[in-house]
PDB file of C-alpha atoms in Angstrom:
ATOM      1  CA  MET P   1     136.125 143.574 131.470  1.00 59.00           C
ATOM      2  CA  ILE P   2     136.363 141.735 134.719  1.00 69.00           C
ATOM      3  CA  GLY P   3     136.168 137.953 134.423  1.00 70.00           C
ATOM      4  CA  GLN P   4     136.420 137.989 130.630  1.00 76.00           C
ATOM      5  CA  LYS P   5     138.922 135.658 128.997  1.00 76.00           C
ATOM      6  CA  THR P   6     141.397 136.739 126.394  1.00 78.00           C
ATOM      7  CA  ILE P   7     141.286 135.261 122.925  1.00 77.00           C
ATOM      8  CA  HIS P   8     144.651 133.656 123.576  1.00 74.00           C
ATOM      9  CA  SER P   9     143.184 131.562 126.409  1.00 74.00           C
ATOM     10  CA  PHE P  10     140.792 129.841 123.995  1.00 73.00           C
ATOM     11  CA  PHE P  11     143.636 128.512 121.867  1.00 77.00           C
ATOM     12  CA  THR P  12     145.999 127.315 124.571  1.00 73.00           C
ATOM     13  CA  PRO P  13     145.945 123.605 125.376  1.00 72.00           C
ATOM     14  CA  VAL P  14     144.060 122.583 128.473  1.00 66.00           C
ATOM     15  CA  SER P  15     146.334 120.910 130.986  1.00 65.00           C
ATOM     16  CA  LYS P  16     143.609 118.804 132.557  1.00 62.00           C
ATOM     17  CA  LYS P  17     140.041 117.906 131.840  1.00 62.00           C
ATOM     18  CA  ARG P  18     137.653 120.203 133.688  1.00 60.00           C
ATOM     19  CA  SER P  19     134.885 118.784 135.811  1.00 59.00           C
ATOM     20  CA  SER P  20     131.330 119.958 135.311  1.00 56.00           C
ATOM     21  CA  SER P  21     131.431 122.023 138.529  1.00 57.00           C
ATOM     22  CA  GLU P  22     134.537 123.909 137.340  1.00 55.00           C
ATOM     23  CA  ALA P  23     132.905 124.624 133.988  1.00 52.00           C
ATOM     24  CA  PHE P  24     129.800 125.876 135.796  1.00 53.00           C
ATOM     25  CA  THR P  25     131.681 128.259 138.067  1.00 54.00           C
ATOM     26  CA  GLU P  26     133.861 129.515 135.251  1.00 53.00           C
ATOM     27  CA  ALA P  27     130.893 130.203 132.984  1.00 50.00           C
ATOM     28  CA  ALA P  28     129.019 131.894 135.828  1.00 51.00           C
ATOM     29  CA  GLY P  29     132.034 134.118 136.458  1.00 52.00           C
ATOM     30  CA  CYS P  30     132.024 135.256 132.823  1.00 52.00           C
ATOM     31  CA  GLY P  31     128.365 136.224 132.936  1.00 51.00           C
ATOM     32  CA  GLY P  32     127.547 133.888 130.036  1.00 50.00           C
ATOM     33  CA  GLU P  33     124.719 131.434 129.800  1.00 55.00           C
ATOM     34  CA  VAL P  34     125.256 128.060 131.375  1.00 55.00           C
ATOM     35  CA  THR P  35     124.357 124.923 129.468  1.00 61.00           C
ATOM     36  CA  PRO P  36     124.024 121.705 131.392  1.00 63.00           C
ATOM     37  CA  VAL P  37     126.646 119.039 130.874  1.00 65.00           C
ATOM     38  CA  LYS P  38     125.371 116.041 128.918  1.00 66.00           C
ATOM     39  CA  LYS P  39     125.144 112.753 130.735  1.00 65.00           C
ATOM     40  CA  SER P  40     127.116 109.939 129.234  1.00 66.00           C
ATOM     41  CA  ARG P  41     125.055 106.973 128.113  1.00 66.00           C
ATOM     42  CA  HIS P  42     125.557 103.497 129.350  1.00 61.00           C
ATOM     43  CA  PRO P  43     124.750 100.609 126.995  1.00 58.00           C
ATOM     44  CA  GLU P  44     122.637  98.967 129.701  1.00 58.00           C
ATOM     45  CA  GLU P  45     120.314 101.991 129.837  1.00 55.00           C
ATOM     46  CA  ASP P  46     119.640 101.818 126.107  1.00 55.00           C
ATOM     47  CA  GLN P  47     117.402  98.751 126.297  1.00 61.00           C
ATOM     48  CA  THR P  48     114.419 100.229 124.449  1.00 60.00           C
ATOM     49  CA  PRO P  49     112.477  97.545 122.593  1.00 60.00           C
ATOM     50  CA  ALA P  50     112.980  97.534 118.836  1.00 67.00           C
ATOM     51  CA  VAL P  51     109.926  98.489 116.809  1.00 68.00           C
ATOM     52  CA  VAL P  52     108.880  95.596 114.611  1.00 73.00           C
ATOM     53  CA  SER P  53     107.196  96.616 111.379  1.00 74.00           C
ATOM     54  CA  PRO P  54     104.456  94.462 109.912  1.00 78.00           C
ATOM     55  CA  PRO P  55     105.296  92.440 106.792  1.00 87.00           C
ATOM     56  CA  LEU P  56     104.749  94.112 103.447  1.00 87.00           C
ATOM     57  CA  SER P  57     101.610  93.365 101.493  1.00 90.00           C
ATOM     58  CA  PRO P  58     101.809  91.875  97.975  1.00 90.00           C
ATOM     59  CA  GLU P  59     100.663  95.225  96.589  1.00 93.00           C
ATOM     60  CA  GLN P  60     103.540  97.014  98.331  1.00 92.00           C
ATOM     61  CA  LEU P  61     106.059  94.423  97.135  1.00 92.00           C
ATOM     62  CA  GLY P  62     104.790  94.830  93.571  1.00 94.00           C
ATOM     63  CA  ARG P  63     105.090  98.605  93.834  1.00 95.00           C
ATOM     64  CA  ILE P  64     108.644  98.245  95.136  1.00 94.00           C
ATOM     65  CA  GLN P  65     109.583  96.035  92.165  1.00 94.00           C
ATOM     66  CA  ARG P  66     108.007  98.460  89.658  1.00 95.00           C
ATOM     67  CA  ASN P  67     109.785 101.438  91.221  1.00 95.00           C
ATOM     68  CA  LYS P  68     113.085  99.578  91.221  1.00 93.00           C
ATOM     69  CA  ALA P  69     112.697  98.635  87.552  1.00 90.00           C
ATOM     70  CA  ALA P  70     111.769 102.223  86.648  1.00 90.00           C
ATOM     71  CA  ALA P  71     114.775 103.568  88.562  1.00 89.00           C
ATOM     72  CA  LEU P  72     117.148 101.134  86.845  1.00 82.00           C
ATOM     73  CA  GLN P  73     115.713 102.039  83.451  1.00 77.00           C
ATOM     74  CA  LYS P  74     116.087 105.743  84.211  1.00 80.00           C
ATOM     75  CA  LEU P  75     119.667 105.166  85.352  1.00 78.00           C
ATOM     76  CA  ALA P  76     120.492 103.286  82.154  1.00 71.00           C
ATOM     77  CA  ALA P  77     118.753 105.934  80.046  1.00 71.00           C
ATOM     78  CA  ARG P  78     121.275 108.546  81.142  1.00 76.00           C
ATOM     79  CA  HIS P  79     123.724 107.153  78.596  1.00 74.00           C
ATOM     80  CA  VAL P  80     121.222 107.111  75.728  1.00 79.00           C
ATOM     81  CA  PRO P  81     121.896 109.755  73.087  1.00 79.00           C
ATOM     82  CA  GLU P  82     119.185 112.329  72.481  1.00 78.00           C
ATOM     83  CA  GLY P  83     116.620 111.613  69.777  1.00 79.00           C
ATOM     84  CA  PHE P  84     116.881 107.825  69.987  1.00 82.00           C
ATOM     85  CA  GLY P  85     113.736 105.817  69.102  1.00 83.00           C
ATOM     86  CA  ASP P  86     112.083 103.754  71.857  1.00 83.00           C
ATOM     87  CA  SER P  87     112.195 100.354  70.136  1.00 85.00           C
ATOM     88  CA  TRP P  88     115.878 100.725  69.264  1.00 86.00           C
ATOM     89  CA  ARG P  89     116.671 102.106  72.708  1.00 84.00           C
ATOM     90  CA  GLN P  90     115.461  98.943  74.436  1.00 81.00           C
ATOM     91  CA  GLU P  91     117.505  96.691  72.164  1.00 84.00           C
ATOM     92  CA  LEU P  92     120.704  98.751  72.143  1.00 85.00           C
ATOM     93  CA  LEU P  93     120.695  99.916  75.766  1.00 81.00           C
ATOM     94  CA  VAL P  94     123.655  97.689  76.644  1.00 82.00           C
ATOM     95  CA  GLU P  95     125.789  99.219  73.904  1.00 86.00           C
ATOM     96  CA  PHE P  96     125.477 102.763  75.252  1.00 84.00           C
ATOM     97  CA  THR P  97     127.507 102.008  78.370  1.00 81.00           C
ATOM     98  CA  LYS P  98     130.357 100.218  76.610  1.00 87.00           C
ATOM     99  CA  PRO P  99     133.715 102.023  76.473  1.00 90.00           C
ATOM    100  CA  TYR P 100     133.836 102.308  72.677  1.00 92.00           C
ATOM    101  CA  PHE P 101     130.497 104.122  72.571  1.00 88.00           C
ATOM    102  CA  THR P 102     131.337 106.543  75.381  1.00 86.00           C
ATOM    103  CA  LYS P 103     134.694 107.322  73.711  1.00 92.00           C
ATOM    104  CA  LEU P 104     132.976 107.849  70.377  1.00 91.00           C
ATOM    105  CA  THR P 105     130.340 110.206  71.797  1.00 88.00           C
ATOM    106  CA  SER P 106     132.933 112.211  73.735  1.00 90.00           C
ATOM    107  CA  PHE P 107     135.112 112.458  70.602  1.00 94.00           C
ATOM    108  CA  VAL P 108     132.195 113.700  68.497  1.00 92.00           C
ATOM    109  CA  SER P 109     131.158 116.232  71.149  1.00 91.00           C
ATOM    110  CA  GLU P 110     134.726 117.580  71.290  1.00 94.00           C
ATOM    111  CA  GLU P 111     134.799 117.853  67.500  1.00 94.00           C
ATOM    112  CA  ARG P 112     131.476 119.728  67.589  1.00 93.00           C
ATOM    113  CA  LYS P 113     133.142 122.310  69.867  1.00 94.00           C
ATOM    114  CA  ARG P 114     136.032 122.790  67.417  1.00 95.00           C
ATOM    115  CA  CYS P 115     134.204 122.786  64.085  1.00 94.00           C
ATOM    116  CA  THR P 116     130.895 122.082  62.359  1.00 93.00           C
ATOM    117  CA  VAL P 117     129.833 118.430  62.335  1.00 91.00           C
ATOM    118  CA  TYR P 118     126.854 117.167  60.366  1.00 91.00           C
ATOM    119  CA  PRO P 119     124.170 116.103  61.082  1.00 90.00           C
ATOM    120  CA  PRO P 120     123.258 118.274  64.073  1.00 89.00           C
ATOM    121  CA  PRO P 121     123.115 116.409  67.427  1.00 87.00           C
ATOM    122  CA  HIS P 122     119.334 116.206  67.540  1.00 86.00           C
ATOM    123  CA  GLN P 123     119.204 114.629  64.057  1.00 89.00           C
ATOM    124  CA  VAL P 124     121.924 111.977  64.368  1.00 88.00           C
ATOM    125  CA  PHE P 125     119.563 109.189  65.445  1.00 87.00           C
ATOM    126  CA  THR P 126     116.378 110.247  63.637  1.00 88.00           C
ATOM    127  CA  TRP P 127     116.558 107.018  61.643  1.00 86.00           C
ATOM    128  CA  THR P 128     115.646 105.164  64.868  1.00 87.00           C
ATOM    129  CA  GLN P 129     112.433 107.175  65.032  1.00 87.00           C
ATOM    130  CA  MET P 130     111.571 106.620  61.369  1.00 88.00           C
ATOM    131  CA  CYS P 131     111.642 102.833  61.413  1.00 86.00           C
ATOM    132  CA  ASP P 132     110.821 100.444  64.216  1.00 87.00           C
ATOM    133  CA  ILE P 133     113.279  97.683  65.073  1.00 85.00           C
ATOM    134  CA  THR P 134     110.580  95.103  64.264  1.00 86.00           C
ATOM    135  CA  ASP P 135     110.460  96.478  60.691  1.00 84.00           C
ATOM    136  CA  PHE P 136     114.167  95.862  60.226  1.00 78.00           C
ATOM    137  CA  ASN P 137     115.275  92.558  58.651  1.00 79.00           C
ATOM    138  CA  TYR P 138     118.834  91.314  58.705  1.00 74.00           C
ATOM    139  CA  LEU P 139     120.717  88.144  57.801  1.00 70.00           C
ATOM    140  CA  PHE P 140     123.723  86.600  59.454  1.00 68.00           C
ATOM    141  CA  PRO P 141     126.101  84.875  57.037  1.00 65.00           C
TER     142      PRO P 141
END
């Protein structure tokens, strides 16, 4: 077709930067739609006043703190094994992220893939559901 470029012309390097008038005439010659050239911004023109938000109320600050605490607890709970009792979970939460515990759980899960391991995964920590941590007495020598 007349005025149509070849596919090769799209992949050849441009020798010089085209001005907006050249791009306009070239696009008009092809019969394609013409899009206007974007104006470049100057930093001096971008002097819009910054929107100042009002200070947060005590209720909003309290809600933010509660949401943050809940998010941190949820993040820490990702490492908690399934079936763990609530009272024990709060006391032992730090232990679940330690390297020895993550290695141990990954080792046991790999062994479960290879052969039968007792007790089943959902019953391993049922003892934490049967007795509360406050019911447990211990002595340090």
